[in-house]
Coordinates of C-alpha atoms in Angstrom, one line a residue:
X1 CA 0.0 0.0 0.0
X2 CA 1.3 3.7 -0.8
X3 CA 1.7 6.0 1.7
X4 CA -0.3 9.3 2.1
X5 CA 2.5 11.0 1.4
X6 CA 2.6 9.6 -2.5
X7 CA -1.2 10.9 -3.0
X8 CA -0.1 14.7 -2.0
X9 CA 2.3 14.4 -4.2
X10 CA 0.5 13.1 -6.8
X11 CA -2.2 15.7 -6.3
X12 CA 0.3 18.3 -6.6
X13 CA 1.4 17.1 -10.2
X14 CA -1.9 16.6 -11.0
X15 CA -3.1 20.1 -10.5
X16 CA 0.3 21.3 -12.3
X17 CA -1.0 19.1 -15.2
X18 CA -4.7 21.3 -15.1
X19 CA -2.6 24.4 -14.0
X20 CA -4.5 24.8 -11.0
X21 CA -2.3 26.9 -8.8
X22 CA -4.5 27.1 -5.8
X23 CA -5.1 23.5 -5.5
X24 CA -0.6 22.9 -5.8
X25 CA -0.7 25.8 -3.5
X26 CA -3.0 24.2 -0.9
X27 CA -0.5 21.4 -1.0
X28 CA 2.2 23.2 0.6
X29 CA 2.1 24.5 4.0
X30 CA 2.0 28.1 5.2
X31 CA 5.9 28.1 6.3
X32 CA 6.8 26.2 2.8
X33 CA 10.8 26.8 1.2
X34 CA 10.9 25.9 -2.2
X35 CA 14.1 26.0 -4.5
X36 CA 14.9 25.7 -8.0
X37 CA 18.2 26.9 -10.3
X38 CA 15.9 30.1 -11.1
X39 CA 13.8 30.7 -8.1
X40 CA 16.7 29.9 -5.3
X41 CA 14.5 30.6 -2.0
X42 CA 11.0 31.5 -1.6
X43 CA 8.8 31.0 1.4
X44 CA 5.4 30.8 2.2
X45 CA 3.2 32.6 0.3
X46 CA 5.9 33.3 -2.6
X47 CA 6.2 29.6 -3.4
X48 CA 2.5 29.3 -4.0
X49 CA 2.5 32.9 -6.4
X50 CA 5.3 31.9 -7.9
X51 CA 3.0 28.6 -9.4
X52 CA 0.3 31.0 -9.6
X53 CA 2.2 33.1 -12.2
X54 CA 3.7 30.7 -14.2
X55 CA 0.4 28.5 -14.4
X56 CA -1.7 32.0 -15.3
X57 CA 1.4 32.5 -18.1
X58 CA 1.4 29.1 -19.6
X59 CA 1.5 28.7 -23.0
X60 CA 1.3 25.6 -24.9
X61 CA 1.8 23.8 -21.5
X62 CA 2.1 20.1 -21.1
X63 CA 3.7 18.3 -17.8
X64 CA 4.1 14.3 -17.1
X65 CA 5.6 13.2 -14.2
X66 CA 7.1 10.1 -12.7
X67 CA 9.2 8.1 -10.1
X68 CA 6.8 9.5 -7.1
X69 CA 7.8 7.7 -3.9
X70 CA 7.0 8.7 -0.2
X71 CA 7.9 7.9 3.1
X72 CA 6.4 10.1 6.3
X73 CA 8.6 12.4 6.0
X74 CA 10.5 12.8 2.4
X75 CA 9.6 12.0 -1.1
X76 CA 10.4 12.6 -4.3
X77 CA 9.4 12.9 -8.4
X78 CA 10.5 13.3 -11.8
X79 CA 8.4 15.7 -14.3
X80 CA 9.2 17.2 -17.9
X81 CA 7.2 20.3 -18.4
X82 CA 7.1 21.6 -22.1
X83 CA 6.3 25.0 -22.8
X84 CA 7.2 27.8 -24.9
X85 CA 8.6 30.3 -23.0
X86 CA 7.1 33.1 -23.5
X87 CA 10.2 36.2 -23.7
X88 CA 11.4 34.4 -27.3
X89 CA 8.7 32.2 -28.3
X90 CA 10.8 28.9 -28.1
X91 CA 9.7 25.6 -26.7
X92 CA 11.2 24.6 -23.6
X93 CA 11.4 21.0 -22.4
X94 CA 12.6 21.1 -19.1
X95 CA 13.9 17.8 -17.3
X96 CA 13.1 18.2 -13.7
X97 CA 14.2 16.2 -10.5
X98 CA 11.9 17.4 -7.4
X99 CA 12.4 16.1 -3.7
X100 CA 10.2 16.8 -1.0
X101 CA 10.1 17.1 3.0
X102 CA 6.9 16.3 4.5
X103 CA 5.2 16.9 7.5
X104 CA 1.8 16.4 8.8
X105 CA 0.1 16.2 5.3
X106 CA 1.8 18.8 3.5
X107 CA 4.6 19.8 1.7
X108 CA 7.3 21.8 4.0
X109 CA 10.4 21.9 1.6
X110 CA 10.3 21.5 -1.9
X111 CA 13.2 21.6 -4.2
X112 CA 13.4 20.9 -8.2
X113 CA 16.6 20.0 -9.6
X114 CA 17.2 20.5 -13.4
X115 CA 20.4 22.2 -15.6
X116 CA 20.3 25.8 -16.3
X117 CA 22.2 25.9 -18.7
X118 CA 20.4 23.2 -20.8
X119 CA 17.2 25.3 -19.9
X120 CA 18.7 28.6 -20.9
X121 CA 20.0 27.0 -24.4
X122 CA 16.0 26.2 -25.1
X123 CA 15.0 29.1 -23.9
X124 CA 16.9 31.8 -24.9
X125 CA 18.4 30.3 -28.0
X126 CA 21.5 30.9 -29.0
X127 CA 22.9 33.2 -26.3
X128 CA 21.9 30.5 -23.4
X129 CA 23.4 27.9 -25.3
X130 CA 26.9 29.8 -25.7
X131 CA 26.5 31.8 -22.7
X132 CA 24.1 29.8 -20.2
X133 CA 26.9 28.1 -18.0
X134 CA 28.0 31.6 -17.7
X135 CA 27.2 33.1 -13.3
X136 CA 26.9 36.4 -15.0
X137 CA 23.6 35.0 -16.9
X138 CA 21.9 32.4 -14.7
X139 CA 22.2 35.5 -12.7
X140 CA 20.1 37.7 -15.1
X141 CA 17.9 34.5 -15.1
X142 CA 17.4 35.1 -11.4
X143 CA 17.1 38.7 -11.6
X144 CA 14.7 38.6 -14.2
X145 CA 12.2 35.7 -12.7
X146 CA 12.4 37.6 -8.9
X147 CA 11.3 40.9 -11.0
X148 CA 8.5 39.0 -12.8
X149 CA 7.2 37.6 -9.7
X150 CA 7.2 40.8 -7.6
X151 CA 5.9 42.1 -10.7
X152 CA 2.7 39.3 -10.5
X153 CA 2.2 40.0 -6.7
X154 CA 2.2 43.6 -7.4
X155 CA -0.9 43.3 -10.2
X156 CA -2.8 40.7 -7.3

């Protein structure tokens, strides 16, 4: 038998799948830290907006996901979202390793693991692929996703 732990992560990836931010975001608790190459720390509420803005941004979206196993307290998936991104139009498949902590029925940490560089070579074309190992550009990266998601709360 699965644990309970499998199912919230399960849910999670199956609202990601219907972009329905506000059911991922109920899946997290109120203190939640997530982390990812682009988005390094966000807590609480930011985690949630930060699904919020990229699910109300989607464009030609698509998501499977894999490998989800759970104990009572850690768990973890694979998922490929595909996507155009929508600053140059290209499509982005992005190869993603998430692992979890859990406690009490939610999701307290949650951290995806995937290559910038590869990502920035889909996404920005050229210039990530010749230039998206580079600090000075996953930097930009960074800088650029933290202004679009103060941005998104800001319009809220």
């Amino acid at each position: 038998m699965s644990h309970a732990n499998v199912a919230l992560i399960t849910a999670f990836y199956q609202a990601f799948q219907q972009l329905d931010a506000e059911a991922m975001a109920r899946c997290y608790a109120d203190d939640v830290r997530f982390s990812d190459p682009v988005f390094t720390d966000l807590r609480g509420r930011d985690a949630g907006d930060m699904w919020r803005m990229l699910c109300a941004r989607a464009k030609d979206f698509s998501l499977t996901f894999d490998g989800v196993s759970a104990d009572e307290h850690s768990g973890k998936a694979r998922w490929v979202a595909t996507y155009v991104f929508s600053q140059t139009g290209n499509t982005v498949v992005n190869h993603i390793e998430a692992s979890f902590v859990l406690r009490n029925g939610k999701i307290v940490e949650h951290r995806d693991h995937f290559d910038l560089w590869r990502w920035a070579g889909q996404a920005l074309g050229t210039k990530g692929r010749l230039l998206g190992w580079a600090p000075f550009v996953q930097n930009a990266i960074r800088q650029q996703a933290g202004k679009g998601l103060a941005a998104f709360q800001k319009s809220r």
